[in-house]
Amino acid sequence: MTTVSVPAELLLLLQLFCLCCAPAGAGGWIENSGTASASIVSGSSGENLACPNNAWKAVDGIEDFGCKASHPGHELVAGLHGVPGGWNAGPGGPDKDDFLTFDFGSAKTLLGFRYTGAGDKVHDAKTIVVEVGTSKTGPWTQVATFTGKDGKHGANSWNKVWQEFEFPATTSQHWKWTAKAPRYSQWQIWVGEIQWREPSDWGWWFIALFVGGGSVYLFGGYAYNVKQRGRREIPHQHLWLAVRALVVDGVNWSRSGGRPPMHAASRGASKATKTDKKKEKKEKKDKSGEKAEKKDKKAKKASSGGDGRQRSLDMPLAAAAAAAAEDPIAGGSSGGGGSENRTSAAGTAAGGGGRWLKVPA
C-alpha cells in the first residue's frame, strides 16, 4: 500500500483552524463556570445566604437548585466547593422584582437565554424581561419580554428542565435579567442556572473544514501526482479545467429561459453549416452569371459570324457588277473566247467563296 506523507505545516494549519473556530458551546450556548471571585454576575436584587444560594451560583455550571437538606422538599445539590447550587432571590414580596445583572467584560452579541427553576409554581418566574444597559447600573433598554412556565410539581422537580427563549440579536456588555412582579406567588424565585446564547459558530466550523479539507486535497493530491506519477499538476486537473465551460453553459441556459444550451461543438457545426450554405449560394450565383455571360458571348459570336458569311456572298456579286460596268463592249467584241475569259475571271473572282453567276454579254 502506498503511503503519502502530509507536510507538518499543513497539519499545523488544520490545528490552528480548529482552535480558532471552535464553538463557544453546543448550539451556541455559553458555558458557565462562575465562582465567587470570578463571575459574569455583576449585581442582583438580593440573595438568601441561609443555604447559601449566592447570586453568582446562577452561572456556576450546575443546573440544579439546592438548599439545606434539613429543609423539607429541598434537594441538596453539591455545587462548587461542596456548597449548594443555584440562586435564591429571597427574601421577596408580591411587588418586588427579582433581577440579576451581567457584565461580559466586552460587548457581546446574544440572541437568547434559558434557565432552570424550581418547578413548584411557588418559586417560578412568570414575566421575564431582558434588558441591555450602558453600565452595570443602567440606564436599561428593554430587549424582549417572555412568559415563564408555572410548575405544578414538587419543589425542585424542574432542576434539569430548561426553559428556552429567543430574542433579536443584540449587542451589549451589560445585560439585565428580571423576574417581574407579580409572580405566580408572593415568594421569591429560585434559579438553578441561567445560560446565555450567542450566534452559533458552526458556520466557522464549516469554513474550517472546507478550507482544511480543500488544502489536504490540493496539496496532498499535488504531492501524490509529483511523487507517484511524475506530473506537476493538481488532482483531477482535467476535470477542473472543464469547470469554466460548465459555468458558461449554465449561464447560457439561464439566459435562454431554460432551453438547453448549445454546446461549443454544436455551435461550431452550426456556424460551419451556415458558412457552407452561404458559400454554396454564392457559387451558384457565380455559375449562373458565368453561364449567362457565356450565353451572351455565344449569341454575339453567332451574330457576328452570320454577317461575315453574308458579306462573303455579296462580294462576288459586287465585283462582277463592277467589272461589267467598266467594260460592257469588251465583252461583246471578244466573241466566245472573251466571254469564256470573262466568265472565268468572274468565276475566278467568285471562286473566293461565292457562287457562279452568269453575266449578260
XYZ file of N, CA and C in Angstrom, residues 329-343 361:
48
model
N -18.505 46.696 -123.582
C -18.310 46.387 -125.005
C -17.291 45.296 -125.179
N -16.247 45.363 -124.319
C -15.161 44.371 -124.449
C -15.686 42.989 -124.354
N -16.655 42.856 -123.639
C -17.195 41.506 -123.502
C -17.835 41.050 -124.796
N -18.511 41.980 -125.526
C -19.183 41.593 -126.757
C -18.235 41.370 -127.931
N -17.140 42.162 -128.012
C -16.219 42.077 -129.129
C -15.304 40.897 -129.046
N -15.186 40.420 -127.915
C -14.229 39.322 -127.742
C -14.760 38.027 -128.269
N -16.050 37.950 -128.564
C -16.591 36.694 -129.078
C -16.738 35.688 -127.960
N -16.803 34.473 -128.385
C -16.980 33.422 -127.391
C -15.847 33.307 -126.455
N -14.615 33.507 -127.020
C -13.441 33.371 -126.127
C -13.407 34.411 -125.077
N -13.756 35.628 -125.519
C -13.771 36.678 -124.493
C -14.789 36.391 -123.422
N -15.881 35.868 -123.874
C -16.908 35.546 -122.902
C -16.446 34.503 -121.934
N -15.747 33.543 -122.450
C -15.221 32.499 -121.566
C -14.233 33.072 -120.582
N -13.371 34.037 -121.107
C -12.376 34.622 -120.196
C -13.050 35.410 -119.089
N -14.034 36.218 -119.542
C -14.725 36.997 -118.513
C -15.426 36.089 -117.536
N -16.030 35.087 -118.124
C -16.726 34.151 -117.232
C -15.759 33.487 -116.292
N -23.952 39.261 -121.780
C -22.976 39.815 -122.747
C -23.463 41.146 -123.287
